[in-house]
Coordinates of C-alpha atoms in Angstrom, one line a residue:
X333 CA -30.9 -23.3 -9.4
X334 CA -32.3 -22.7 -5.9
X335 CA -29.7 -20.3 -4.8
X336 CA -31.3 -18.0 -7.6
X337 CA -35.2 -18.4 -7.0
X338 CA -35.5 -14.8 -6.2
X339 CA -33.6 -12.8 -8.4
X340 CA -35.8 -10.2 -10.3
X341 CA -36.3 -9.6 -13.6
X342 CA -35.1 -5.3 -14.0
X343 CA -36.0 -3.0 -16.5
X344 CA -33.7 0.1 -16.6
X345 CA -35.8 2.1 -14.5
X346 CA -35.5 -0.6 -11.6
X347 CA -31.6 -1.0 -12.2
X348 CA -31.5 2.8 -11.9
X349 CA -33.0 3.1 -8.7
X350 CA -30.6 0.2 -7.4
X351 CA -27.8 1.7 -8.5
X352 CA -29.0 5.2 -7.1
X353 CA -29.2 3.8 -3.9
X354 CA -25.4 2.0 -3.4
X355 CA -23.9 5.7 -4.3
X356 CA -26.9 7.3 -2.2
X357 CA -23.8 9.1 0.0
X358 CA -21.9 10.5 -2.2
X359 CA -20.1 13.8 -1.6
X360 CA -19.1 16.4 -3.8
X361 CA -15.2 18.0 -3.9
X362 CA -16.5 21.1 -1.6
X363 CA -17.9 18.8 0.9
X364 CA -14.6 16.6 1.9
X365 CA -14.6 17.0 5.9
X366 CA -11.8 19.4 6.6
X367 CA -8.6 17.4 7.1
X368 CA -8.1 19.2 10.6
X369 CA -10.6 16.5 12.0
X370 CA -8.3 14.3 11.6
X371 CA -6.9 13.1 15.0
X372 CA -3.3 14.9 15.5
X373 CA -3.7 16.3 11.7
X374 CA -3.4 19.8 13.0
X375 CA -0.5 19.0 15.2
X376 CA 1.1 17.5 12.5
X377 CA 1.2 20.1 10.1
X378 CA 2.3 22.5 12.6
X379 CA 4.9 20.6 13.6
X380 CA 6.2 20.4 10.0
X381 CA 5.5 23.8 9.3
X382 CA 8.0 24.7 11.9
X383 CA 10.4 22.4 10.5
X384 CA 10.4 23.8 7.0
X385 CA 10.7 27.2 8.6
X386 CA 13.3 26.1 10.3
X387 CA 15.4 24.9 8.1
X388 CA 15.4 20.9 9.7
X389 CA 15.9 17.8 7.8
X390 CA 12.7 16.3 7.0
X391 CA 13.1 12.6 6.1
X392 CA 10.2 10.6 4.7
X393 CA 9.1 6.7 4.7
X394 CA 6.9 5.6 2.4
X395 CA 5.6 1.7 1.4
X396 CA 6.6 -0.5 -1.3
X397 CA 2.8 -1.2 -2.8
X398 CA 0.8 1.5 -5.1
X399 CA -0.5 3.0 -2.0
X400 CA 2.2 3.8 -0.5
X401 CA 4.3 5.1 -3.6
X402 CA 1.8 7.3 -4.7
X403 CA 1.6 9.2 -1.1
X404 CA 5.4 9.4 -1.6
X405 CA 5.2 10.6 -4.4
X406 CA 2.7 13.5 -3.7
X407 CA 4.3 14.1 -0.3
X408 CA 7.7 14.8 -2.7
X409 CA 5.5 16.9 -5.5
X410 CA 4.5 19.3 -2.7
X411 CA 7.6 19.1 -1.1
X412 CA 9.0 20.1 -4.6
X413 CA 6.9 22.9 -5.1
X414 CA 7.3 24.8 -1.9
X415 CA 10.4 24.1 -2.8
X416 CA 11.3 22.9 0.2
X417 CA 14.7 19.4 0.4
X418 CA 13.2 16.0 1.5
X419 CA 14.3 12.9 1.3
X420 CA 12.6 10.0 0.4
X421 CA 13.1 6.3 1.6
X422 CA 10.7 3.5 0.4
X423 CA 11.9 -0.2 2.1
X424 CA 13.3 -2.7 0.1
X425 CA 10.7 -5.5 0.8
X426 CA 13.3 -7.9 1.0
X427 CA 16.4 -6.2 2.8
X428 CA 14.3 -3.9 4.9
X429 CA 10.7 -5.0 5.5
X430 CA 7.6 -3.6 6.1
X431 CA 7.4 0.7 7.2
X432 CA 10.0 2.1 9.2
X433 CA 11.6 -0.6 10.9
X434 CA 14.9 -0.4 12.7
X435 CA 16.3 -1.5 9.6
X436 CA 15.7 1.7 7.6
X437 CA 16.5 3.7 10.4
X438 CA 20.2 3.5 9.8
X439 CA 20.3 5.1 6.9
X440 CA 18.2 8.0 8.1
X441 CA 19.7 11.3 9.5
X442 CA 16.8 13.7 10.3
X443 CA 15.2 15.8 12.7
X444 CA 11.7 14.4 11.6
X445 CA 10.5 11.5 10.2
X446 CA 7.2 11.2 8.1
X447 CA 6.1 8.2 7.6
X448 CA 3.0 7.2 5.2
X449 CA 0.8 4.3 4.3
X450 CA 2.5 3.0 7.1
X451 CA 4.1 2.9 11.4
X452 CA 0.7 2.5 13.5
X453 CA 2.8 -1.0 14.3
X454 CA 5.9 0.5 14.6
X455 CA 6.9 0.7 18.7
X456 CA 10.2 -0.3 18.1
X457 CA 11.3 2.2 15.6
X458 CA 9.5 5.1 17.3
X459 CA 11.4 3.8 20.4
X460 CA 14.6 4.4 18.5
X461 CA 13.5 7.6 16.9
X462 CA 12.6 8.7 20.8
X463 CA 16.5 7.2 21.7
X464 CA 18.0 9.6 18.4
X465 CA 15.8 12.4 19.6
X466 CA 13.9 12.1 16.1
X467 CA 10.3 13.4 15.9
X468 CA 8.5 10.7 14.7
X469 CA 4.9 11.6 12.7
X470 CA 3.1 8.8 12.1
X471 CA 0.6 8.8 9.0
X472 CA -1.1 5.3 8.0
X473 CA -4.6 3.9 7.6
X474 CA -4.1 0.5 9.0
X475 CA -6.0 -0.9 12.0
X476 CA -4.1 -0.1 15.2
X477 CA -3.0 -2.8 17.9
X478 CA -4.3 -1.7 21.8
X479 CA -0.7 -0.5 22.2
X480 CA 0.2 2.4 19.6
X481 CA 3.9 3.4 19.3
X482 CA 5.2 6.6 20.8
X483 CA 5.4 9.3 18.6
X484 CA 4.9 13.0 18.5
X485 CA 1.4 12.6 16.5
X486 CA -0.3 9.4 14.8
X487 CA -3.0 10.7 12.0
X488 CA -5.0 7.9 11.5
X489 CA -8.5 8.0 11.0
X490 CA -8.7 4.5 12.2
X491 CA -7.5 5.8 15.6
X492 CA -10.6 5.1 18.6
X493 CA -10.5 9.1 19.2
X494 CA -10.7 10.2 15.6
X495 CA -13.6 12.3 14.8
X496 CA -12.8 12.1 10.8
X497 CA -16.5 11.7 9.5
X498 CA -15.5 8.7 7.3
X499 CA -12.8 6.3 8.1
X500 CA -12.2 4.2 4.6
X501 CA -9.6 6.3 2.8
X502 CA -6.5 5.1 1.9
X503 CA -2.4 5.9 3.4
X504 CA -2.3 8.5 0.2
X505 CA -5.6 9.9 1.4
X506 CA -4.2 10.9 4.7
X507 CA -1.0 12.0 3.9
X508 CA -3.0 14.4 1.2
X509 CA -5.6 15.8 3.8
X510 CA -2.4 16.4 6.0
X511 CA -1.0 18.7 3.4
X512 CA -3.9 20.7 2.9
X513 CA -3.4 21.6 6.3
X514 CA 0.4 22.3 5.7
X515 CA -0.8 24.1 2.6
X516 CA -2.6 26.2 5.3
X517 CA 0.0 26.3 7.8
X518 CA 2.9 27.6 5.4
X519 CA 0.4 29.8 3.0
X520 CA 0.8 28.2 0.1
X521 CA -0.9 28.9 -3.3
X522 CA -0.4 24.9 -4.5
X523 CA -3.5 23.7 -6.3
X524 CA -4.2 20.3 -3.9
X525 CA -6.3 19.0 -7.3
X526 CA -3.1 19.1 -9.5
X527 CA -2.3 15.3 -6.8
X528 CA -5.5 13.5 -7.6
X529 CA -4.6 11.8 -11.1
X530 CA -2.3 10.1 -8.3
X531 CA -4.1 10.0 -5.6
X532 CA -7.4 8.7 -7.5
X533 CA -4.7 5.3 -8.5
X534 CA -3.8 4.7 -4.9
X535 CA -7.6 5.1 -3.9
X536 CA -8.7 2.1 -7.0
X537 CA -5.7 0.0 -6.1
X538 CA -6.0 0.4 -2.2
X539 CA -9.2 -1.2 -2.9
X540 CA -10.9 1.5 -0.7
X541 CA -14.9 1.6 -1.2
X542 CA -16.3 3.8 -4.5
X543 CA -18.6 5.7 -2.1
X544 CA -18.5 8.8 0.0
X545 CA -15.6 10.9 -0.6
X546 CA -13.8 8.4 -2.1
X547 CA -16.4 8.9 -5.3
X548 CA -15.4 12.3 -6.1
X549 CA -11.7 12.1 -5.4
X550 CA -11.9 9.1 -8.1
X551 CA -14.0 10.6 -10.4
X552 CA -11.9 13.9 -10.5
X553 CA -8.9 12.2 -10.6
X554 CA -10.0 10.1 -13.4
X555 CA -10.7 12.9 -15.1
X556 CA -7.3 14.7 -14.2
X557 CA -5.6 11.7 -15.6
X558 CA -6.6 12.6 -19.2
X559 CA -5.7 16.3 -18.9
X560 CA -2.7 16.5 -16.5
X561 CA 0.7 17.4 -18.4
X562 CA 2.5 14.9 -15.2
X563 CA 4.7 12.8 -17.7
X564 CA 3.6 9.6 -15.5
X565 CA -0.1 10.9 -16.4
X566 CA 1.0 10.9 -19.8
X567 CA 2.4 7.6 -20.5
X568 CA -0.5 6.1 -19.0
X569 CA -2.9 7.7 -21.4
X570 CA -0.5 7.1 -24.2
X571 CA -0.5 3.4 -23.2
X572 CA -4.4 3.0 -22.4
X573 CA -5.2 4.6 -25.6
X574 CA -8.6 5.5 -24.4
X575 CA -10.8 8.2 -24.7
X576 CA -12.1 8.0 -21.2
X577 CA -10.1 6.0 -18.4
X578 CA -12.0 4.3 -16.2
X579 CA -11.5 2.9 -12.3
X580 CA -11.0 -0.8 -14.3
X581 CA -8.3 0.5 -16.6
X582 CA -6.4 1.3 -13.6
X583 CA -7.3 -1.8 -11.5
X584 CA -6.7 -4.1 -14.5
X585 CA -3.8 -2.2 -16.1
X586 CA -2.1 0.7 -14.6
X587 CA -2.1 -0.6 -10.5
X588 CA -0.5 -4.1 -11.5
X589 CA 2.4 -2.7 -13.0
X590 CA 3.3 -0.5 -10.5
X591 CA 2.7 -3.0 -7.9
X592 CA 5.4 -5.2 -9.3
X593 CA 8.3 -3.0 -8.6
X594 CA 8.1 -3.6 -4.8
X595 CA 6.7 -7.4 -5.2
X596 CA 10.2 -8.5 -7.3
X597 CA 12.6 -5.9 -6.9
X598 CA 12.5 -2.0 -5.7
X599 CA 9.5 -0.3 -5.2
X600 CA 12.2 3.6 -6.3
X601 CA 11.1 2.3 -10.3
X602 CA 7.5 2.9 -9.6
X603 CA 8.3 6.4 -7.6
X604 CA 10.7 7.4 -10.5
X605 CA 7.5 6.9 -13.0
X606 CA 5.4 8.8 -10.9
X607 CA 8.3 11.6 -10.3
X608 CA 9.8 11.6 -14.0
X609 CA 10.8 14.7 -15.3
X610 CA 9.6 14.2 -18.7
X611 CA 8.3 11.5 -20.6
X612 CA 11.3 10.2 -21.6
X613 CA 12.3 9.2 -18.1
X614 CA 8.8 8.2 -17.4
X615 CA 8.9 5.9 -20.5
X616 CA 12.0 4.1 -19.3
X617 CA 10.6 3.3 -16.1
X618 CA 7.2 2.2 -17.2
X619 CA 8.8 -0.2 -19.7
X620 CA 10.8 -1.7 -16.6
X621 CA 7.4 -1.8 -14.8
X622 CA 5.4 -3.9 -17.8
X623 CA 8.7 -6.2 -17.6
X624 CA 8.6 -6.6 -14.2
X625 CA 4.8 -7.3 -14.2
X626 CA 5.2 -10.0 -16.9
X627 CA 8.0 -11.7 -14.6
X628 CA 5.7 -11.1 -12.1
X629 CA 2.7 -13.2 -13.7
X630 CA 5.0 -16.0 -14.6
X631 CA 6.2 -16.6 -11.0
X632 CA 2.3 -15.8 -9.6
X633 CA 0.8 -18.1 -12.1
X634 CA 3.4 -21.7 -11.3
X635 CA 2.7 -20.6 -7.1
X636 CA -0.4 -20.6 -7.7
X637 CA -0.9 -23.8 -9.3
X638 CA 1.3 -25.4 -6.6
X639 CA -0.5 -23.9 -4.2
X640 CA -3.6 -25.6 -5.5
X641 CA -2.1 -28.7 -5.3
X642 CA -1.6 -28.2 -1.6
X643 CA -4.1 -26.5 -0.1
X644 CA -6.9 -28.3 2.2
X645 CA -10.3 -27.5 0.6
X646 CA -12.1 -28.4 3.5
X647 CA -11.0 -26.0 5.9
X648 CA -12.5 -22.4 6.4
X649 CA -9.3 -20.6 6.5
X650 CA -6.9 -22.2 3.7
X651 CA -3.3 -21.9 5.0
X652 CA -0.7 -22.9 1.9
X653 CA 3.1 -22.3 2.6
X654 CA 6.0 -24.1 0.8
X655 CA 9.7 -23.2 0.8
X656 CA 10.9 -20.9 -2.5
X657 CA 7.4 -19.2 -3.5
X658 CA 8.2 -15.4 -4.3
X659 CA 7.9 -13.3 -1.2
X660 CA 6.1 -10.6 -3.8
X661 CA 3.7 -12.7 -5.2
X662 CA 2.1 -14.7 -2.2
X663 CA -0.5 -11.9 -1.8
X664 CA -1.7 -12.3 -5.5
X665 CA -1.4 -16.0 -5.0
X666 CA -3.9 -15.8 -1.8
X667 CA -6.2 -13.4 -4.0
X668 CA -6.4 -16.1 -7.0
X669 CA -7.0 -19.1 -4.4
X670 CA -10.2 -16.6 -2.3
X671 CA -11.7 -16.8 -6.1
X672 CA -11.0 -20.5 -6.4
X673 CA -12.4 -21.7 -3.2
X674 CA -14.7 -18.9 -2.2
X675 CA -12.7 -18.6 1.3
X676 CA -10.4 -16.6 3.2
X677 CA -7.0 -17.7 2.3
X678 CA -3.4 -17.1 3.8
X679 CA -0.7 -17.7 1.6
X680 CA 3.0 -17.8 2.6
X681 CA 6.8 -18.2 1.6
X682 CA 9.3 -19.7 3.4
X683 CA 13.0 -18.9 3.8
X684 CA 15.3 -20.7 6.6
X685 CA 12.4 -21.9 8.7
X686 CA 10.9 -17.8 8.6
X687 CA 7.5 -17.8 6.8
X688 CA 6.0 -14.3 5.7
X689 CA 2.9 -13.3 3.6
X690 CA -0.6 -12.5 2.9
X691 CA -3.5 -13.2 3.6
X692 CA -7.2 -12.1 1.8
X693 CA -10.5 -12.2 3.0
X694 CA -14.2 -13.0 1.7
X695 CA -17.8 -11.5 2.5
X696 CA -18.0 -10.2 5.7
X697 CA -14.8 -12.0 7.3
X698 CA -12.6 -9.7 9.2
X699 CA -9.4 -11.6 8.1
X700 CA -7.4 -9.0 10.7
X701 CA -9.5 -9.7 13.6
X702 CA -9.4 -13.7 13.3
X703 CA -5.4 -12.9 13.0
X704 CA -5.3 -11.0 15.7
X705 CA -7.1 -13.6 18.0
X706 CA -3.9 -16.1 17.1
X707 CA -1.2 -13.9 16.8
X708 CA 0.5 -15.3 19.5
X709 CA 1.9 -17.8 16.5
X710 CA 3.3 -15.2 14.8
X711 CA 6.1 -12.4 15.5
X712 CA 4.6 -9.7 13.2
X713 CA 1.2 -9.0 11.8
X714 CA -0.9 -5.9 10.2
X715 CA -3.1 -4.8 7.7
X716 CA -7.2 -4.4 7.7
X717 CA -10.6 -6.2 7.5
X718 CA -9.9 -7.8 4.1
X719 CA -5.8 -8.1 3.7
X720 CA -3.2 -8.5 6.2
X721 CA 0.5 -9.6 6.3
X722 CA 1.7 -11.3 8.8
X723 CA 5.0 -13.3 9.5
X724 CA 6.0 -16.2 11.8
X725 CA 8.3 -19.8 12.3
X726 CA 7.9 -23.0 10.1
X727 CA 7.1 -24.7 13.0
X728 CA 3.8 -22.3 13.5
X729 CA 2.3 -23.0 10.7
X730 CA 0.2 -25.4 11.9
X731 CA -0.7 -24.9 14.9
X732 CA -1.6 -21.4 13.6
X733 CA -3.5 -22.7 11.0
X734 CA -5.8 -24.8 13.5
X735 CA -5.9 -22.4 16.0
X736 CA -7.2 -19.9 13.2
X737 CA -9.6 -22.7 11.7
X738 CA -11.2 -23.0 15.1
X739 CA -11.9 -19.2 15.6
X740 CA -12.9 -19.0 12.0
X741 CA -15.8 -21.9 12.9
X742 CA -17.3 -19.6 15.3
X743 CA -18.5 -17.3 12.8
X744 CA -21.4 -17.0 11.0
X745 CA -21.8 -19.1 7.6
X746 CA -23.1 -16.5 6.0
X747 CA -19.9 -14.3 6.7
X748 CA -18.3 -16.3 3.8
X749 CA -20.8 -15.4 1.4
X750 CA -19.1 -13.2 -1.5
X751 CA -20.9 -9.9 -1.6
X752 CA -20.3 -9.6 -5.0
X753 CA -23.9 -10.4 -6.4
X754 CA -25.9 -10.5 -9.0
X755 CA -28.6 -7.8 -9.0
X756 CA -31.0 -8.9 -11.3
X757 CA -32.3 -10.5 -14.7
X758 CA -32.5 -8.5 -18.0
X759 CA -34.9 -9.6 -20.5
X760 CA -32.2 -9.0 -24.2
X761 CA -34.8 -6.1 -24.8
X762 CA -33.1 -4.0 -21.8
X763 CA -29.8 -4.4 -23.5
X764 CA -28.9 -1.4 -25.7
X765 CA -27.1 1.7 -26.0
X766 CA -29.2 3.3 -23.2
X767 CA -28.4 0.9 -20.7
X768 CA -24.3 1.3 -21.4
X769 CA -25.1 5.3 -20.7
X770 CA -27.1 4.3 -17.7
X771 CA -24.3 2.1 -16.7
X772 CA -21.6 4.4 -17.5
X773 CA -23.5 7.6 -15.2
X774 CA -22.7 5.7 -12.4
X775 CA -18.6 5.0 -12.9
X776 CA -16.3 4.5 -11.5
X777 CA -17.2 0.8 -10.3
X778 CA -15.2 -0.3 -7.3
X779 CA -15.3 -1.5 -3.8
X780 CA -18.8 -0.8 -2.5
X781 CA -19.9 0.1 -6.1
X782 CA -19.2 -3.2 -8.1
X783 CA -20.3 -3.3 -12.2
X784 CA -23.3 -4.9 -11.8
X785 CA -23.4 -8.7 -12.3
X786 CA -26.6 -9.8 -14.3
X787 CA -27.7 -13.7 -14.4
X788 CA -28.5 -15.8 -17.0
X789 CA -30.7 -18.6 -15.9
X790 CA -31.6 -21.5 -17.6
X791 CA -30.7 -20.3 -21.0
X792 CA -30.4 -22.6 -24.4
X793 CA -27.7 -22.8 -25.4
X794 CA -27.9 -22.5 -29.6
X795 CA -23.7 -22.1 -30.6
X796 CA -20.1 -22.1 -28.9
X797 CA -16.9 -20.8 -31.1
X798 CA -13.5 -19.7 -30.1
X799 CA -11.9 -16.8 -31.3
X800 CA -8.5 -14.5 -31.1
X801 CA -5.2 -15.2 -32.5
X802 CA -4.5 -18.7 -30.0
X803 CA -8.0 -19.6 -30.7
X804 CA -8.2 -19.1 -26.4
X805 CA -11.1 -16.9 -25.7
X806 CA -15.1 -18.3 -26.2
X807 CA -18.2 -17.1 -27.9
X808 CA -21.6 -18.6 -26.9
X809 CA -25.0 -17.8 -28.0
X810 CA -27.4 -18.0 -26.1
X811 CA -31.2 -18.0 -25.7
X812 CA -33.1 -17.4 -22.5
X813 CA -36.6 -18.6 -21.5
X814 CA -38.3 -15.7 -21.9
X815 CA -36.7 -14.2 -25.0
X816 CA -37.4 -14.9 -28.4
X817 CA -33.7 -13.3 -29.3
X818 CA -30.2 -14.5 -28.6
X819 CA -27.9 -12.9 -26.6
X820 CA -23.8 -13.5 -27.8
X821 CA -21.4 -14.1 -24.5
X822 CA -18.0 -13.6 -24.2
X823 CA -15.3 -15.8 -21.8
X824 CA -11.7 -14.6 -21.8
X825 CA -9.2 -16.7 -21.7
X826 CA -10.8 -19.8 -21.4
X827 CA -12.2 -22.6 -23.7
X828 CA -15.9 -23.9 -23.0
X829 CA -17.2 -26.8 -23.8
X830 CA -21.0 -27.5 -23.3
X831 CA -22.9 -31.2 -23.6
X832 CA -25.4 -31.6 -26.0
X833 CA -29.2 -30.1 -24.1
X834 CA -26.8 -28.4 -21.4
X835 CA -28.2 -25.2 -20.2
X836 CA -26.6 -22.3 -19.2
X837 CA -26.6 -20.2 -15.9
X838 CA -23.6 -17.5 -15.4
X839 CA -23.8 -14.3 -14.5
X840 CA -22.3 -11.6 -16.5
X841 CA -21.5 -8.0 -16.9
X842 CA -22.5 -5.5 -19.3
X843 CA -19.4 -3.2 -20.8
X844 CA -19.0 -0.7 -23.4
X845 CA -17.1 -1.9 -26.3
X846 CA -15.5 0.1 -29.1
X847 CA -14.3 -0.5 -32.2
X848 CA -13.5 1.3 -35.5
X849 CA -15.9 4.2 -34.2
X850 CA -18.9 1.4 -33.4
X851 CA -20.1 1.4 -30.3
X852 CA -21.9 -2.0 -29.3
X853 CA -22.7 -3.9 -25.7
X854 CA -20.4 -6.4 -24.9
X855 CA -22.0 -9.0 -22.2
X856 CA -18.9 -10.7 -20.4
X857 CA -19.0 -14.3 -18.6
X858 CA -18.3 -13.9 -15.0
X859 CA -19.2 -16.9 -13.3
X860 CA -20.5 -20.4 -14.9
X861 CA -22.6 -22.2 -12.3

């Protein structure tokens, strides 16, 4: 195939130095900027410093996805341990909407408001907070409009006049760096490393790149989540069952279910795992979580086939919007159609002639930007370079969705190319136990630090099978050119069929896989071109 003429053939010493050079700036712990360079950070802290002294009424507002819980959860575990009242409020996606609208606001009596993950968009409620005579600090990591809302300080490292050194971290990120600077202000003995098994699951699910200080933060918290005596922390390694957790368990596993609290009901379930007592309580509410995520699945799985069945393959931004489609599963749904037609896609549910939902980006396609060029269409909108949510009339649709195809023409093609890869060819003589230790040095995978994806080109194919209980999953043997062994490939959830001569080119990765104390190289089916 032509779009793989010039992939190399790697040995382990040539993947090594590839893979040396994606993590190339990594940071230790010790060498996290200090938070005080975050713009208004220090303000911040003083200002809730004060407060605590003072005895005021500190009110918090968090955000209904795993981002957002987790900072409210640590913002409440520090809270807890000062010990010091506050009072949590995380929107009802459905009653309330998105941050600290005006909506929320009337159930809030406080002196202060924190808000995390969230309210760099927020002009009306901070006008309101202004009208109550309500401090309002604003901590999110969102890209901000030209106007920003009035409040006493706005920590976002987004922010044109923020000097943090690196500007990727996630809402829980912030809100963590801002306590360490509380920690400072109040002289506190708290441990800030006793958040990360948290804070490393809102970094993975946040989708934030593996590289820089994000690395560490992961790879410590990783590592906290199989020692820390946190129920939550707990259950999860109880229901992993895993010697070693790893960025995917929690991408795959751990971040779906806690997702699904806000998507179909109320994001409190996922802060009540994260803030259990004991493990009984955070049992309880990860079994609501797993049922949740299952209803979840069902209702993402029929959108997403009808969306199929509606969507325009022939434009470069896919629109798809029909009346009844879950409100909290329209962002998965635009996730599964990106992966179907390589394309951004906007995906949205509509309810008395008001449309809201998601959109997800591709490549190098600043989904936000091309939003933001045609938000005149819409009455809200938000988010970052590769997600946003926006909202706006039935009768916008599509004129938005031209207007947005005709900015979206203007770019270049190459933009839309995924920039997950393959790296390389390796001959079935590079595939052994040394390569899963070389691949496993340089965990956790993620944004910016993908598993690699190795090709197959060309190969013969010599046998197919199915196997598991429902006969679903594939097997396929496999010979390439240059080999004179087979390699065995696996495909999950999906039947293959193959013509008689047909030759195989997919790319795959390479994973550990263990079973009754044998540890052998599983080689799984990514892509079948």
């Amino acid at each position: 195939m032509q779009i793989f003429e010039n992939v190399p053939i790697l040995n382990k010493a040539s993947l090594l130095e590839m893979l040396r050079s994606r993590v190339a700036d990594e940071k230790k712990l010790s060498e996290i900027p200090n938070p005080a360079l975050l713009y208004d950070a220090p303000k911040a802290a003083k200002k809730i410093a004060e407060a605590v002294i003072e005895g005021k009424k500190i009110a918090l507002v968090g955000d209904y996805d795993v981002d957002g819980v987790s900072a409210t959860a640590i913002m409440a575990d520090f809270f807890r341990q000062i010990p010091y009242p506050l009072e949590t409020f995380i929107p009802n996606r459905f009653h309330d909407g998105y941050g600290v609208s005006p909506t929320i606001l009337e159930r809030i009596d406080a002196d202060i408001i924190i808000t995390v993950d969230n309210g760099i968009t927020a002009i009306e409620a901070a006008r309101i907070c202004q009208e109550r005579g309500i401090e309002l600090i604003i901590t999110d990591h969102h890209t901000p409009l030209e106007i920003l809302p009035e409040a006493y300080a706005i920590v976002n490292p987004k922010l044109s006049k923020c000097s943090y050194p690196f500007a990727e971290i996630c809402g829980a990120q912030v809100a963590w760096l801002l306590l360490a600077l509380l920690k400072k202000e109040l002289d506190l003995s708290i441990d800030m490393r006793s958040f990360l098994d948290i804070l490393c699951i809102a970094i993975i699910a946040d989708i934030m790149p593996l590289t820089n200080i994000n690395r560490p933060l992961v790879k410590e918290g990783l590592k906290m989540l199989m020692a820390s005596q946190r129920p939550s922390s707990i259950i999860i390694r109880d229901f992993l069952g895993k010697k070693a957790i790893t960025s995917e368990d929690i991408a795959f596993q751990i971040a779906p279910r806690i997702n699904s609290a806000g998507r179909l009901e109320d994001a409190s379930i996922a802060l009540e795992f994260f803030s259990a007592k004991n493990t009984h309580e955070a049992y309880r509410a990860f079994e609501t979580l797993s049922s949740l995520n299952e209803q979840r699945r069902e209702l993402e799985a029929e959108a997403t086939q009808e969306a199929l069945a509606i969507a325009d393959a022939n434009d470069t931004v896919v629109v798809v919007a029909k009346e009844g489609w879950h409100e909290g599963v329209v962002g998965i749904v635009a996730a599964r159609l990106v992966e179907h037609f390589s394309k951004p896609v906007i995906a949205l549910s509509i309810e008395d002639g008001v449309a809201k939902g998601s959109a997800r980006s591709i490549g190098s396609v600043n989904i936000h930007n091309l939003i933001k060029e045609n938000s005149h269409f819409l009455t809200k909108f938000g988010g970052h370079k590769m997600a946003a949510g926006l909202g706006l009339y039935e009768e916008n649709i599509a004129p938005f969705r031209d207007a947005l195809n005709k900015s979206a023409s203007k770019l270049d093609p190459e933009d839309f190319l995924p920039l997950e890869e393959v790296i390389g060819m390796l001959p079935s003589s590079e595939i052994d136990h040394e390569l899963l230790n070389l691949l496993e040095s340089f965990e956790p995978y993620g944004e910016a630090n993908t598993r690699p994806l190795f090709l197959l080109k060309d190969a013969r194919i010599l046998e197919t099978k199915t196997f598991g209980k429902d006969e679903s999953h594939s097997k396929v043997k496999a010979q390439q050119p240059q080999d004179t062994t087979s390699l065995e490939l696996l495909q999950f959830k999906k039947v293959l069929h193959f013509p008689p001569q047909k030759r195989l080119t997919c790319s795959y990765r390479v994973v550990k896989n263990e079973f009754n104390s044998k540890v052998t190289a599983q080689l799984i089916i990514n892509k079948i071109y």
